[in-house]
GROMACS .gro file of C-alpha atoms in nm:
model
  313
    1UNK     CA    1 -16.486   3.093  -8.694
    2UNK     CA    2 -16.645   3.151  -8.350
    3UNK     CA    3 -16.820   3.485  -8.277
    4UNK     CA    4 -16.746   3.570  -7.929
    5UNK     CA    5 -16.989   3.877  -7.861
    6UNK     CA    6 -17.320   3.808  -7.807
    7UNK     CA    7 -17.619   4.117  -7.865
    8UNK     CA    8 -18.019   4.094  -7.816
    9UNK     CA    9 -18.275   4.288  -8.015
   10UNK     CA   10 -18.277   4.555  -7.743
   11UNK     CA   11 -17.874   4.580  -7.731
   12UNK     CA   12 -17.931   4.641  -8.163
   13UNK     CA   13 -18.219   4.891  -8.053
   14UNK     CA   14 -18.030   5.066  -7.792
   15UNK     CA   15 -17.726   5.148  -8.047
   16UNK     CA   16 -17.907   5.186  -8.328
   17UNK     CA   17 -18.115   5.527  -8.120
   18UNK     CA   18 -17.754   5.636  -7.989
   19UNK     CA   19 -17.696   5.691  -8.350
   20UNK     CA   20 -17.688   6.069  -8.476
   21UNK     CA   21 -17.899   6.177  -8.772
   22UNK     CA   22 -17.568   6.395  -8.815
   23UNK     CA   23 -17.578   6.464  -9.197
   24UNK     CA   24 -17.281   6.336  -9.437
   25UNK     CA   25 -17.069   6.524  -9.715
   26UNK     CA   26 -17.314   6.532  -9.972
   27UNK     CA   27 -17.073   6.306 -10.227
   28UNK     CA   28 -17.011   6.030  -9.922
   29UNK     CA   29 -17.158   5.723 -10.032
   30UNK     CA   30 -17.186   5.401  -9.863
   31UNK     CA   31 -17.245   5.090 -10.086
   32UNK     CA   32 -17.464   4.771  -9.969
   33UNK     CA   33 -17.365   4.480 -10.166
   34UNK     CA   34 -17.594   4.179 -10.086
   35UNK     CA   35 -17.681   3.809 -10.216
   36UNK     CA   36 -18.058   3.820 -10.444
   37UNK     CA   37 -18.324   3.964 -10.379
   38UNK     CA   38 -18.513   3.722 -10.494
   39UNK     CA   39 -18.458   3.631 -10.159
   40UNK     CA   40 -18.670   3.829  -9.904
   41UNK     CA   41 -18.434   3.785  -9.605
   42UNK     CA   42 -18.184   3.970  -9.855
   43UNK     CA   43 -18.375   4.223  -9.992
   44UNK     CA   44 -18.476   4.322  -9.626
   45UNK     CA   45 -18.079   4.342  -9.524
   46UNK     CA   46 -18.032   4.600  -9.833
   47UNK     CA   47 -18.396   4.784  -9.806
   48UNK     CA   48 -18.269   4.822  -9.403
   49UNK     CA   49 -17.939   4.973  -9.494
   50UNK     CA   50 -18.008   5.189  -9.779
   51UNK     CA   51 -18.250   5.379  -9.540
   52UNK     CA   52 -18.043   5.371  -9.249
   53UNK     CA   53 -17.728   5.523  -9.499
   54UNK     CA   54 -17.968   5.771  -9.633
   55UNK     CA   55 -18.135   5.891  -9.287
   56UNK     CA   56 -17.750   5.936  -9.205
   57UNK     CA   57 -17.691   6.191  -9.509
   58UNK     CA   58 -17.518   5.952  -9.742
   59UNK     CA   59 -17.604   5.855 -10.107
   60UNK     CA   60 -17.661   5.480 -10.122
   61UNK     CA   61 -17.537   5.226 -10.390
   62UNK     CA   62 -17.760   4.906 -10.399
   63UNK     CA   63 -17.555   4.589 -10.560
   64UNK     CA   64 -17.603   4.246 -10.547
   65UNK     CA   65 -17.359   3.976 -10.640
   66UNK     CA   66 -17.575   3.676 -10.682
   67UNK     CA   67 -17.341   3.472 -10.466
   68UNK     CA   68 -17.070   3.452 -10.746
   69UNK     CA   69 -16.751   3.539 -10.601
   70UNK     CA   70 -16.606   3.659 -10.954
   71UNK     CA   71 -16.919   3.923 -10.933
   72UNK     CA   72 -16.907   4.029 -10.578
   73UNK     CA   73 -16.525   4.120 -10.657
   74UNK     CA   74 -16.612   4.375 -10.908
   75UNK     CA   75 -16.838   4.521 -10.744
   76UNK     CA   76 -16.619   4.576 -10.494
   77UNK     CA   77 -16.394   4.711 -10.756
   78UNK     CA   78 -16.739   4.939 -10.880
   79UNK     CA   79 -16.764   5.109 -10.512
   80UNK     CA   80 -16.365   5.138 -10.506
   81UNK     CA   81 -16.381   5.346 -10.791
   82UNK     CA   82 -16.743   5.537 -10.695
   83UNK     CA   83 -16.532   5.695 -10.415
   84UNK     CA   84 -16.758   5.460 -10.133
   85UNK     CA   85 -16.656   5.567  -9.782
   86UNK     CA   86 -16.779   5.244  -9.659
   87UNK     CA   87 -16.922   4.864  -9.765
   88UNK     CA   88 -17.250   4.725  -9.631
   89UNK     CA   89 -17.170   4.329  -9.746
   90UNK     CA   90 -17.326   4.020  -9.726
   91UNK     CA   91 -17.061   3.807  -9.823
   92UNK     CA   92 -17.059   3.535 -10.154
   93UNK     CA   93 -16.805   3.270  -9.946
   94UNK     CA   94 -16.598   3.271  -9.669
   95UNK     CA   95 -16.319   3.168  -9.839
   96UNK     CA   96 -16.346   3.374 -10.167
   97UNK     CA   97 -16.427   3.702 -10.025
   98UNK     CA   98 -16.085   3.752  -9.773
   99UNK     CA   99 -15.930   3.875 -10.078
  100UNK     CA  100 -16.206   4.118 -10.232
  101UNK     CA  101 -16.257   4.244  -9.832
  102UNK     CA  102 -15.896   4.320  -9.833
  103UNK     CA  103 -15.816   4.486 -10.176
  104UNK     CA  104 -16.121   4.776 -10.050
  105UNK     CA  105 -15.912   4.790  -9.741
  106UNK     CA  106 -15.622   4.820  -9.896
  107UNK     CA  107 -15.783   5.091 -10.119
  108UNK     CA  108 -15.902   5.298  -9.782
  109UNK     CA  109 -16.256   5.160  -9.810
  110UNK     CA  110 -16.394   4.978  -9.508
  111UNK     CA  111 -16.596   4.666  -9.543
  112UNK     CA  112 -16.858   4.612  -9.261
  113UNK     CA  113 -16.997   4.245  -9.271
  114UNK     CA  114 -17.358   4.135  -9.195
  115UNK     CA  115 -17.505   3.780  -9.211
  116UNK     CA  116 -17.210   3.564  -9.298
  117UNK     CA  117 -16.881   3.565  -9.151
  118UNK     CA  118 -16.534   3.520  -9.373
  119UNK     CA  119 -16.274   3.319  -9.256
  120UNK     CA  120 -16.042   3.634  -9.148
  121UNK     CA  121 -16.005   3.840  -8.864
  122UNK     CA  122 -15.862   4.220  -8.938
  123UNK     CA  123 -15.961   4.209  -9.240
  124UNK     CA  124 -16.308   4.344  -9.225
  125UNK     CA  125 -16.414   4.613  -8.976
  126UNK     CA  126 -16.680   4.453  -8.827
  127UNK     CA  127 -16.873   4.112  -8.913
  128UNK     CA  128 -17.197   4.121  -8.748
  129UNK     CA  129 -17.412   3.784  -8.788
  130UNK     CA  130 -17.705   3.593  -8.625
  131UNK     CA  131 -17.640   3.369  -8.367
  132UNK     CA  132 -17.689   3.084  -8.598
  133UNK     CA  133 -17.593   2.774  -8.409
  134UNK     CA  134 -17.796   2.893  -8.086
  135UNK     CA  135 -18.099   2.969  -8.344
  136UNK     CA  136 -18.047   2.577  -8.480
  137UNK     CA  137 -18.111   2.467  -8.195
  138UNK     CA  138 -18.411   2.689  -8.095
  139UNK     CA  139 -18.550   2.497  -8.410
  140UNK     CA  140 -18.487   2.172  -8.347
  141UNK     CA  141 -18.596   2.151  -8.052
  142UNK     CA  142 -18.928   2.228  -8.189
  143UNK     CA  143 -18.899   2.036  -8.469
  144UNK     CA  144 -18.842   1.731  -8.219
  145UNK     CA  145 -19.169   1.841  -7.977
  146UNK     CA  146 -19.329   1.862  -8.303
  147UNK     CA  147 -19.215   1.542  -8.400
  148UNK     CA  148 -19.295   1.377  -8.122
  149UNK     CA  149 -18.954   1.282  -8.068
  150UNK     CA  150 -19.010   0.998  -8.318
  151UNK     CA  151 -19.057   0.940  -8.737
  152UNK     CA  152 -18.842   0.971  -9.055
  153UNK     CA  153 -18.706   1.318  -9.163
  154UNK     CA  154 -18.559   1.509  -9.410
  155UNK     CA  155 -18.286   1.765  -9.373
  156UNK     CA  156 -18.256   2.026  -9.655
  157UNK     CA  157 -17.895   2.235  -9.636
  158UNK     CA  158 -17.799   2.501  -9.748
  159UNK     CA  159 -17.526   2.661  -9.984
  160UNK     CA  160 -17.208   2.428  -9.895
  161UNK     CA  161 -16.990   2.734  -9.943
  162UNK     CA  162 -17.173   2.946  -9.683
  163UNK     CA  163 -17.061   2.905  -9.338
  164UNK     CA  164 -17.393   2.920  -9.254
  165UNK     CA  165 -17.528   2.614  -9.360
  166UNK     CA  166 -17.279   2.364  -9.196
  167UNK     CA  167 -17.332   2.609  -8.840
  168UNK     CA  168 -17.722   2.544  -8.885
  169UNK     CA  169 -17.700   2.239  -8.976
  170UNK     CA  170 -17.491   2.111  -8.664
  171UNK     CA  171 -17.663   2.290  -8.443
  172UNK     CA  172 -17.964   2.097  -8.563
  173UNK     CA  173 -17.827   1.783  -8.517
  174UNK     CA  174 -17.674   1.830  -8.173
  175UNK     CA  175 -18.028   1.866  -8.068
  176UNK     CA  176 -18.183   1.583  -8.269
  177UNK     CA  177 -17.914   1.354  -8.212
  178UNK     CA  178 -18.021   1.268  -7.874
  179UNK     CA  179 -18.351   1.137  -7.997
  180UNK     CA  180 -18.257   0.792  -8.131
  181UNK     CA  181 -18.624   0.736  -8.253
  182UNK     CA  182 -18.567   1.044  -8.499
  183UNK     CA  183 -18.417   0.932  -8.834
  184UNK     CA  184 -18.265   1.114  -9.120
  185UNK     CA  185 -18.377   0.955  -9.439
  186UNK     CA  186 -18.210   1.201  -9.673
  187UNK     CA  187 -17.956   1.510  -9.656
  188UNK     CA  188 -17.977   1.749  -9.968
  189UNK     CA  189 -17.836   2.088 -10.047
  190UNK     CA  190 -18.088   2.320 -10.189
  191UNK     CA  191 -17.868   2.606 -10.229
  192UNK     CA  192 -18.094   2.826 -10.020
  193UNK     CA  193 -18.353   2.805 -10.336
  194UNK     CA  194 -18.686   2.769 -10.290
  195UNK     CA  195 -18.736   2.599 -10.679
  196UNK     CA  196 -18.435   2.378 -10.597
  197UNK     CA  197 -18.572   2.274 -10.284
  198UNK     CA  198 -18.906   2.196 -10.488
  199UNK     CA  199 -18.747   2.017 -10.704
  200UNK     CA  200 -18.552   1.799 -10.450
  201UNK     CA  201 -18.850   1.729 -10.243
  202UNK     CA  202 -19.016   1.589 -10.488
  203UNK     CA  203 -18.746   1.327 -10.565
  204UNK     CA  204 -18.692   1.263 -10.198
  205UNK     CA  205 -19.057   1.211 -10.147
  206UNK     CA  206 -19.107   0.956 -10.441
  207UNK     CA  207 -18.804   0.785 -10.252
  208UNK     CA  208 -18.921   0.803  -9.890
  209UNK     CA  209 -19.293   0.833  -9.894
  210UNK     CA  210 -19.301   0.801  -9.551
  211UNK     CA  211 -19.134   1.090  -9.410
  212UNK     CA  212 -19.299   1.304  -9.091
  213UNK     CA  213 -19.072   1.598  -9.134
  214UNK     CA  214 -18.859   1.816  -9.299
  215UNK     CA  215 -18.612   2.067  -9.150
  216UNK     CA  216 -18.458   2.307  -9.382
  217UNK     CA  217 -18.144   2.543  -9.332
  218UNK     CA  218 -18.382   2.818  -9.452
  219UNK     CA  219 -18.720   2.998  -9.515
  220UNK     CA  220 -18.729   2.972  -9.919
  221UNK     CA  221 -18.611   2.614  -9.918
  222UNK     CA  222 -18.890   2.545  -9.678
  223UNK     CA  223 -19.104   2.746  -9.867
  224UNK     CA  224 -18.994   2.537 -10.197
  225UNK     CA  225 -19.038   2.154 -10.012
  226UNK     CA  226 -19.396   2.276  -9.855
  227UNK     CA  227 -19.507   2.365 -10.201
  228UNK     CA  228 -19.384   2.008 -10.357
  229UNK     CA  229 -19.555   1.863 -10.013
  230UNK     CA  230 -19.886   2.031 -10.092
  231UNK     CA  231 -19.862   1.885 -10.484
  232UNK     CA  232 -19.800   1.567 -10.339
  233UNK     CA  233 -20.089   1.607 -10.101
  234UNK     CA  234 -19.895   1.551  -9.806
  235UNK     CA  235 -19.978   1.864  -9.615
  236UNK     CA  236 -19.957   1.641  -9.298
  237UNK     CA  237 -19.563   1.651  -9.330
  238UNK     CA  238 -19.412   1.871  -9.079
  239UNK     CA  239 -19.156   2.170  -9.197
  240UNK     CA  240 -18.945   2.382  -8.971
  241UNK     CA  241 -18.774   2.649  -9.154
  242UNK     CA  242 -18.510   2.972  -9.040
  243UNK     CA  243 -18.465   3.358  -9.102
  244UNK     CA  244 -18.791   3.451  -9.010
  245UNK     CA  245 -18.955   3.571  -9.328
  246UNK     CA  246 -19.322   3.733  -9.399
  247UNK     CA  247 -19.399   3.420  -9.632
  248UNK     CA  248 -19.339   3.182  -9.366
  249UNK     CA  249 -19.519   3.418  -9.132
  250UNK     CA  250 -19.834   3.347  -9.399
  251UNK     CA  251 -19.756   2.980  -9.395
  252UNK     CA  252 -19.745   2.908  -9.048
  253UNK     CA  253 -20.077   3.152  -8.974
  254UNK     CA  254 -20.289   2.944  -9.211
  255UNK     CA  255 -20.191   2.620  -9.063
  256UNK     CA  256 -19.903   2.510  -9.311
  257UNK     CA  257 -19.538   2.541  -9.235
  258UNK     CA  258 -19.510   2.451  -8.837
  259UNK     CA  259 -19.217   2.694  -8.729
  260UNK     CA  260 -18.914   2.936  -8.829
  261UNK     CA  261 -18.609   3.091  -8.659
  262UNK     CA  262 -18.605   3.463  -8.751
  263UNK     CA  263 -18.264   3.650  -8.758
  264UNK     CA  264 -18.305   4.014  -8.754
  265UNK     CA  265 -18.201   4.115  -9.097
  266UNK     CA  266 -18.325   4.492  -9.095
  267UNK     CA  267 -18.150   4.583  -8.792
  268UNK     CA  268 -17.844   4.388  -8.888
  269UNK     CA  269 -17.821   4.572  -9.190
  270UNK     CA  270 -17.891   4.938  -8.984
  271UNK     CA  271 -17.648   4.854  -8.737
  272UNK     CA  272 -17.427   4.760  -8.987
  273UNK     CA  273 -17.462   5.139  -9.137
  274UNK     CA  274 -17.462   5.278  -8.771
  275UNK     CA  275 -17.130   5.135  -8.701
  276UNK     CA  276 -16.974   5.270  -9.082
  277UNK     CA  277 -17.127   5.573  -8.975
  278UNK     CA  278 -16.900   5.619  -8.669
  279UNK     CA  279 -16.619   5.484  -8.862
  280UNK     CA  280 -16.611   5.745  -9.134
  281UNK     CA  281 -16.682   6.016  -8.889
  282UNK     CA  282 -16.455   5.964  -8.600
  283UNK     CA  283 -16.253   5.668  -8.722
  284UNK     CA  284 -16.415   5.497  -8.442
  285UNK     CA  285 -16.425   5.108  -8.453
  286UNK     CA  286 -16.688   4.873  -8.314
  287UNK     CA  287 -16.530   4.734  -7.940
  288UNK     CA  288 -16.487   4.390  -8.105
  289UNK     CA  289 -16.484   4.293  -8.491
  290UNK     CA  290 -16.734   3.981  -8.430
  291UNK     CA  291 -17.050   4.079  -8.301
  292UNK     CA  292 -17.311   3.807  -8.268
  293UNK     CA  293 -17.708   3.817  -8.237
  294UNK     CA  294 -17.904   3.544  -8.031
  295UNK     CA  295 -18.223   3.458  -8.271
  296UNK     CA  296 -18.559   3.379  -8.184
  297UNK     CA  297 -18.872   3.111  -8.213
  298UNK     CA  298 -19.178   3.204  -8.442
  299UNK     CA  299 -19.445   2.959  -8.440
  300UNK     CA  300 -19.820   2.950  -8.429
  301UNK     CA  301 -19.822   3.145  -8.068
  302UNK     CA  302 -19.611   3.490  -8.220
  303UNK     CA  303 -19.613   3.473  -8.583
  304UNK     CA  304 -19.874   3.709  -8.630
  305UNK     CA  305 -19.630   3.935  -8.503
  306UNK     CA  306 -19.354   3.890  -8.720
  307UNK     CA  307 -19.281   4.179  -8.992
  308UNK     CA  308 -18.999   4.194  -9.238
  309UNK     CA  309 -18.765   4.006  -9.022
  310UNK     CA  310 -18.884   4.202  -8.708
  311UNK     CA  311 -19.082   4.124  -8.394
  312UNK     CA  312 -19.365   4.371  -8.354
  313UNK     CA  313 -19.504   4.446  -7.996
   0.00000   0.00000   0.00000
Protein backbone atom coordinates (compact mmCIF):
# COMPACT_ATOMS: atom_id res chain seq x y z
CA UNK A 1 0.00 0.00 0.00
CA UNK A 2 1.00 3.63 -0.74
CA UNK A 3 2.33 5.83 2.11
CA UNK A 4 1.01 9.20 1.55
CA UNK A 5 3.05 11.37 4.19
CA UNK A 6 6.28 12.18 3.42
CA UNK A 7 9.06 13.30 6.56
CA UNK A 8 12.94 14.34 6.25
CA UNK A 9 15.60 13.68 8.85
CA UNK A 10 14.99 17.16 10.28
CA UNK A 11 10.98 16.68 10.38
CA UNK A 12 12.14 13.06 12.61
CA UNK A 13 14.60 15.48 14.55
CA UNK A 14 12.20 18.19 15.13
CA UNK A 15 9.51 15.65 16.81
CA UNK A 16 11.69 13.54 18.26
CA UNK A 17 13.14 17.06 20.67
CA UNK A 18 9.30 18.05 21.10
CA UNK A 19 9.22 14.86 22.97
CA UNK A 20 9.01 15.10 26.94
CA UNK A 21 11.44 13.15 29.12
CA UNK A 22 8.06 13.02 31.22
CA UNK A 23 8.67 9.80 33.31
CA UNK A 24 6.21 6.63 32.98
CA UNK A 25 4.38 4.43 35.73
CA UNK A 26 7.17 2.53 36.84
CA UNK A 27 5.36 -1.05 35.67
CA UNK A 28 4.53 0.60 31.94
CA UNK A 29 6.40 -1.29 29.56
CA UNK A 30 6.70 -0.90 25.94
CA UNK A 31 7.87 -3.99 23.93
CA UNK A 32 10.13 -3.74 20.58
CA UNK A 33 9.68 -6.79 18.62
CA UNK A 34 12.08 -6.78 15.57
CA UNK A 35 13.44 -9.20 12.67
CA UNK A 36 17.48 -10.59 13.72
CA UNK A 37 19.89 -9.01 14.86
CA UNK A 38 22.12 -10.64 13.10
CA UNK A 39 21.16 -8.01 10.97
CA UNK A 40 22.70 -4.59 11.88
CA UNK A 41 19.96 -2.43 10.29
CA UNK A 42 17.72 -4.45 12.89
CA UNK A 43 19.59 -4.43 15.80
CA UNK A 44 19.95 -0.55 15.34
CA UNK A 45 15.88 -0.22 15.05
CA UNK A 46 15.66 -2.16 18.61
CA UNK A 47 19.05 -0.61 20.27
CA UNK A 48 17.16 2.99 19.07
CA UNK A 49 13.93 2.16 20.74
CA UNK A 50 14.84 0.48 23.84
CA UNK A 51 16.72 3.78 24.73
CA UNK A 52 14.25 6.05 23.51
CA UNK A 53 11.39 3.80 25.80
CA UNK A 54 13.75 3.91 28.66
CA UNK A 55 14.78 7.80 28.47
CA UNK A 56 10.82 8.06 28.50
CA UNK A 57 10.47 6.13 32.01
CA UNK A 58 9.32 2.82 30.65
CA UNK A 59 10.80 -0.73 31.15
CA UNK A 60 11.69 -2.16 27.75
CA UNK A 61 11.09 -5.76 26.40
CA UNK A 62 13.57 -6.65 23.53
CA UNK A 63 12.05 -9.65 21.16
CA UNK A 64 12.80 -10.72 17.95
CA UNK A 65 10.75 -12.99 15.76
CA UNK A 66 13.20 -14.12 13.19
CA UNK A 67 10.75 -13.31 10.43
CA UNK A 68 8.51 -16.40 11.26
CA UNK A 69 5.08 -15.29 11.44
CA UNK A 70 4.08 -18.32 13.86
CA UNK A 71 6.91 -16.62 16.29
CA UNK A 72 6.17 -13.00 15.92
CA UNK A 73 2.45 -14.03 16.98
CA UNK A 74 3.46 -15.23 20.31
CA UNK A 75 5.33 -12.80 21.08
CA UNK A 76 2.74 -10.69 20.59
CA UNK A 77 0.81 -12.96 22.79
CA UNK A 78 4.20 -12.65 25.45
CA UNK A 79 3.75 -8.62 25.62
CA UNK A 80 -0.22 -9.14 25.78
CA UNK A 81 0.19 -10.94 28.79
CA UNK A 82 3.46 -8.73 30.27
CA UNK A 83 0.83 -5.95 30.61
CA UNK A 84 2.83 -3.87 27.42
CA UNK A 85 1.21 -0.44 27.06
CA UNK A 86 2.51 -0.31 23.62
CA UNK A 87 4.40 -2.45 20.55
CA UNK A 88 7.55 -1.19 18.82
CA UNK A 89 7.26 -3.84 15.58
CA UNK A 90 9.03 -4.54 12.68
CA UNK A 91 6.75 -6.67 11.03
CA UNK A 92 7.45 -10.71 9.77
CA UNK A 93 4.86 -10.22 6.47
CA UNK A 94 2.40 -8.05 5.38
CA UNK A 95 0.00 -10.46 5.02
CA UNK A 96 0.58 -12.64 8.18
CA UNK A 97 0.89 -9.99 10.69
CA UNK A 98 -2.90 -8.08 10.12
CA UNK A 99 -4.07 -10.67 12.39
CA UNK A 100 -1.33 -10.71 15.27
CA UNK A 101 -1.53 -6.49 14.92
CA UNK A 102 -5.15 -6.84 15.56
CA UNK A 103 -5.56 -9.49 18.39
CA UNK A 104 -2.99 -6.73 20.65
CA UNK A 105 -5.52 -4.22 19.56
CA UNK A 106 -8.17 -6.02 20.36
CA UNK A 107 -6.48 -6.77 23.75
CA UNK A 108 -5.99 -2.73 24.41
CA UNK A 109 -2.34 -2.89 23.31
CA UNK A 110 -1.28 -0.58 20.51
CA UNK A 111 1.03 -1.71 17.80
CA UNK A 112 3.23 1.11 16.29
CA UNK A 113 4.92 -0.11 12.96
CA UNK A 114 8.46 0.78 11.73
CA UNK A 115 10.23 -0.43 8.54
CA UNK A 116 7.64 -2.53 6.81
CA UNK A 117 4.17 -1.74 6.19
CA UNK A 118 1.12 -4.53 6.55
CA UNK A 119 -1.44 -4.65 4.19
CA UNK A 120 -4.16 -2.89 6.64
CA UNK A 121 -5.12 0.41 7.46
CA UNK A 122 -6.73 0.90 11.22
CA UNK A 123 -5.30 -1.73 12.29
CA UNK A 124 -2.01 -0.50 13.55
CA UNK A 125 -1.57 2.96 15.12
CA UNK A 126 0.96 4.17 13.13
CA UNK A 127 3.28 2.45 10.34
CA UNK A 128 6.21 4.54 9.86
CA UNK A 129 8.68 3.29 6.94
CA UNK A 130 11.49 4.56 4.63
CA UNK A 131 10.64 5.97 1.55
CA UNK A 132 11.71 2.89 -0.19
CA UNK A 133 10.75 3.30 -3.79
CA UNK A 134 12.16 7.03 -3.88
CA UNK A 135 15.47 5.47 -2.13
CA UNK A 136 15.49 2.69 -5.24
CA UNK A 137 15.78 4.99 -7.34
CA UNK A 138 18.41 7.24 -5.60
CA UNK A 139 20.41 3.88 -6.14
CA UNK A 140 19.97 3.15 -9.40
CA UNK A 141 20.62 5.94 -10.70
CA UNK A 142 24.03 5.54 -9.39
CA UNK A 143 24.32 2.23 -10.11
CA UNK A 144 23.64 3.27 -13.89
CA UNK A 145 26.41 6.45 -13.72
CA UNK A 146 28.46 3.83 -12.26
CA UNK A 147 27.75 1.56 -14.87
CA UNK A 148 28.26 3.62 -17.44
CA UNK A 149 24.90 3.17 -18.60
CA UNK A 150 26.07 -0.07 -20.26
CA UNK A 151 27.20 -4.02 -19.19
CA UNK A 152 25.54 -7.17 -17.74
CA UNK A 153 24.07 -7.11 -14.15
CA UNK A 154 22.82 -8.90 -11.48
CA UNK A 155 19.86 -8.08 -9.31
CA UNK A 156 19.76 -9.73 -5.82
CA UNK A 157 16.01 -9.39 -4.04
CA UNK A 158 15.00 -9.59 -1.17
CA UNK A 159 12.53 -11.61 1.15
CA UNK A 160 9.47 -12.21 -1.41
CA UNK A 161 7.13 -11.88 1.55
CA UNK A 162 8.36 -8.41 2.56
CA UNK A 163 6.78 -5.59 0.84
CA UNK A 164 9.91 -4.22 0.73
CA UNK A 165 11.66 -6.09 -1.67
CA UNK A 166 9.17 -5.95 -4.65
CA UNK A 167 8.96 -1.69 -3.73
CA UNK A 168 12.92 -1.69 -4.08
CA UNK A 169 13.10 -3.69 -6.56
CA UNK A 170 10.68 -1.67 -8.98
CA UNK A 171 11.90 1.30 -8.12
CA UNK A 172 15.20 0.00 -9.39
CA UNK A 173 14.04 -0.97 -12.50
CA UNK A 174 11.99 2.07 -13.40
CA UNK A 175 15.29 3.77 -13.39
CA UNK A 176 17.35 1.15 -15.22
CA UNK A 177 14.81 0.36 -17.61
CA UNK A 178 15.43 3.31 -19.66
CA UNK A 179 18.98 2.26 -20.34
CA UNK A 180 18.54 -0.40 -23.03
CA UNK A 181 22.39 -1.11 -23.01
CA UNK A 182 21.93 -2.31 -19.24
CA UNK A 183 21.05 -6.03 -19.03
CA UNK A 184 19.82 -8.23 -16.29
CA UNK A 185 21.54 -11.53 -16.52
CA UNK A 186 20.03 -13.04 -13.40
CA UNK A 187 17.25 -12.17 -10.66
CA UNK A 188 17.72 -14.09 -7.26
CA UNK A 189 16.16 -13.79 -3.85
CA UNK A 190 18.66 -13.79 -1.11
CA UNK A 191 16.31 -13.47 1.64
CA UNK A 192 18.04 -10.36 2.92
CA UNK A 193 21.08 -12.88 3.99
CA UNK A 194 24.32 -12.03 3.55
CA UNK A 195 25.54 -16.13 3.47
CA UNK A 196 22.64 -16.71 1.05
CA UNK A 197 23.61 -14.01 -1.07
CA UNK A 198 27.27 -15.60 -0.95
CA UNK A 199 26.18 -18.50 -1.82
CA UNK A 200 24.06 -17.33 -4.84
CA UNK A 201 26.75 -15.19 -6.21
CA UNK A 202 28.87 -17.66 -6.53
CA UNK A 203 26.54 -19.80 -8.72
CA UNK A 204 25.52 -16.77 -10.72
CA UNK A 205 29.08 -15.89 -11.31
CA UNK A 206 30.22 -19.43 -12.54
CA UNK A 207 27.11 -18.86 -14.91
CA UNK A 208 27.70 -15.29 -16.10
CA UNK A 209 31.35 -14.58 -15.73
CA UNK A 210 30.94 -11.55 -17.32
CA UNK A 211 28.84 -9.48 -15.22
CA UNK A 212 29.81 -5.49 -14.43
CA UNK A 213 27.39 -5.18 -11.59
CA UNK A 214 25.36 -6.24 -8.99
CA UNK A 215 22.49 -4.36 -7.29
CA UNK A 216 21.11 -5.85 -4.22
CA UNK A 217 17.75 -5.05 -2.30
CA UNK A 218 20.04 -4.71 0.75
CA UNK A 219 23.31 -4.05 2.72
CA UNK A 220 24.03 -7.82 4.02
CA UNK A 221 23.16 -9.34 0.69
CA UNK A 222 25.62 -6.93 -0.81
CA UNK A 223 27.83 -7.54 1.82
CA UNK A 224 27.42 -11.52 1.12
CA UNK A 225 27.90 -11.18 -3.11
CA UNK A 226 31.09 -8.68 -2.51
CA UNK A 227 32.62 -11.32 -0.35
CA UNK A 228 31.94 -14.28 -3.08
CA UNK A 229 33.24 -11.39 -5.69
CA UNK A 230 36.48 -10.92 -3.77
CA UNK A 231 36.95 -15.08 -3.63
CA UNK A 232 36.39 -15.05 -7.13
CA UNK A 233 38.85 -12.24 -7.61
CA UNK A 234 36.54 -10.09 -9.29
CA UNK A 235 36.81 -7.03 -7.11
CA UNK A 236 36.32 -5.00 -10.38
CA UNK A 237 32.48 -5.93 -10.25
CA UNK A 238 30.43 -3.08 -9.20
CA UNK A 239 27.83 -3.48 -6.04
CA UNK A 240 25.23 -0.99 -4.99
CA UNK A 241 23.60 -1.95 -1.86
CA UNK A 242 20.55 -0.17 0.63
CA UNK A 243 19.88 0.63 4.43
CA UNK A 244 22.87 2.37 5.01
CA UNK A 245 24.86 0.19 7.36
CA UNK A 246 28.45 0.77 9.21
CA UNK A 247 29.82 -2.39 7.22
CA UNK A 248 29.03 -0.96 3.99
CA UNK A 249 30.26 2.37 5.32
CA UNK A 250 33.82 0.21 5.75
CA UNK A 251 33.35 -1.26 2.33
CA UNK A 252 32.79 1.62 0.34
CA UNK A 253 35.75 3.77 2.38
CA UNK A 254 38.36 1.19 1.40
CA UNK A 255 37.44 1.18 -2.17
CA UNK A 256 35.08 -1.99 -2.31
CA UNK A 257 31.34 -1.80 -2.39
CA UNK A 258 30.54 1.45 -4.75
CA UNK A 259 27.29 2.84 -2.97
CA UNK A 260 24.25 2.31 -0.42
CA UNK A 261 20.87 3.92 0.31
CA UNK A 262 20.65 4.46 4.10
CA UNK A 263 17.14 4.51 5.78
CA UNK A 264 17.23 5.97 9.13
CA UNK A 265 16.63 3.04 11.36
CA UNK A 266 17.53 4.67 14.86
CA UNK A 267 15.28 7.48 14.50
CA UNK A 268 12.57 5.35 13.00
CA UNK A 269 12.65 3.24 15.85
CA UNK A 270 12.72 6.60 18.47
CA UNK A 271 10.03 8.13 16.69
CA UNK A 272 8.30 5.13 16.73
CA UNK A 273 8.55 5.23 20.81
CA UNK A 274 7.89 9.08 20.71
CA UNK A 275 4.63 8.62 19.05
CA UNK A 276 3.55 5.38 21.71
CA UNK A 277 4.64 7.75 24.14
CA UNK A 278 1.91 10.32 23.35
CA UNK A 279 -0.45 7.58 22.78
CA UNK A 280 -0.35 6.06 26.22
CA UNK A 281 -0.24 9.42 27.81
CA UNK A 282 -2.86 11.48 26.18
CA UNK A 283 -4.42 8.92 23.86
CA UNK A 284 -3.11 11.12 21.25
CA UNK A 285 -2.66 9.58 17.70
CA UNK A 286 -0.07 10.42 15.06
CA UNK A 287 -2.07 13.06 12.31
CA UNK A 288 -1.97 10.20 9.75
CA UNK A 289 -1.34 6.31 10.33
CA UNK A 290 1.30 6.13 7.26
CA UNK A 291 4.13 8.21 7.75
CA UNK A 292 6.89 7.95 5.16
CA UNK A 293 10.74 8.94 5.21
CA UNK A 294 12.60 10.14 1.95
CA UNK A 295 16.17 8.17 2.14
CA UNK A 296 19.42 9.24 1.15
CA UNK A 297 22.77 8.51 -1.15
CA UNK A 298 26.05 7.29 0.65
CA UNK A 299 28.89 6.85 -1.57
CA UNK A 300 32.57 7.56 -1.61
CA UNK A 301 31.88 11.58 -1.19
CA UNK A 302 29.74 11.12 2.54
CA UNK A 303 30.32 7.74 3.76
CA UNK A 304 32.76 8.63 6.18
CA UNK A 305 29.98 10.21 7.73
CA UNK A 306 27.62 7.60 8.08
CA UNK A 307 27.06 6.07 11.77
CA UNK A 308 24.64 3.40 12.79
CA UNK A 309 22.17 4.27 10.18
CA UNK A 310 22.71 8.07 10.82
CA UNK A 311 24.26 10.99 8.95
CA UNK A 312 26.78 12.75 11.14
CA UNK A 313 27.55 16.53 10.49
Amino acid sequence: MKLTRRMTFAAFAGMLALATAMPANAADLIAIITPSHDNPFFKAEAVGAEAKAKELGYEALVLVHDDDANKQSELIDTAIGRGAKAIILDNAGADATVAAVQKAKDAGVPAFLIDREINATGVAVAQIVSNNYQGAQLGAQEFVKLMGEKGNFVELVGKESDTNAGIRSKGYHDVIGDYPDLKMVAQQSANWSQTEAYSKMESILQANPDIKGVISGNDTMAMGAYAALATAGRKDVIVVGFDGSNDVRDSITSGGIKATVLQPAFAQAQMAVVQADDYIKNKKSPAQEKQLMDCVLVNGDNAKKLETFALTN
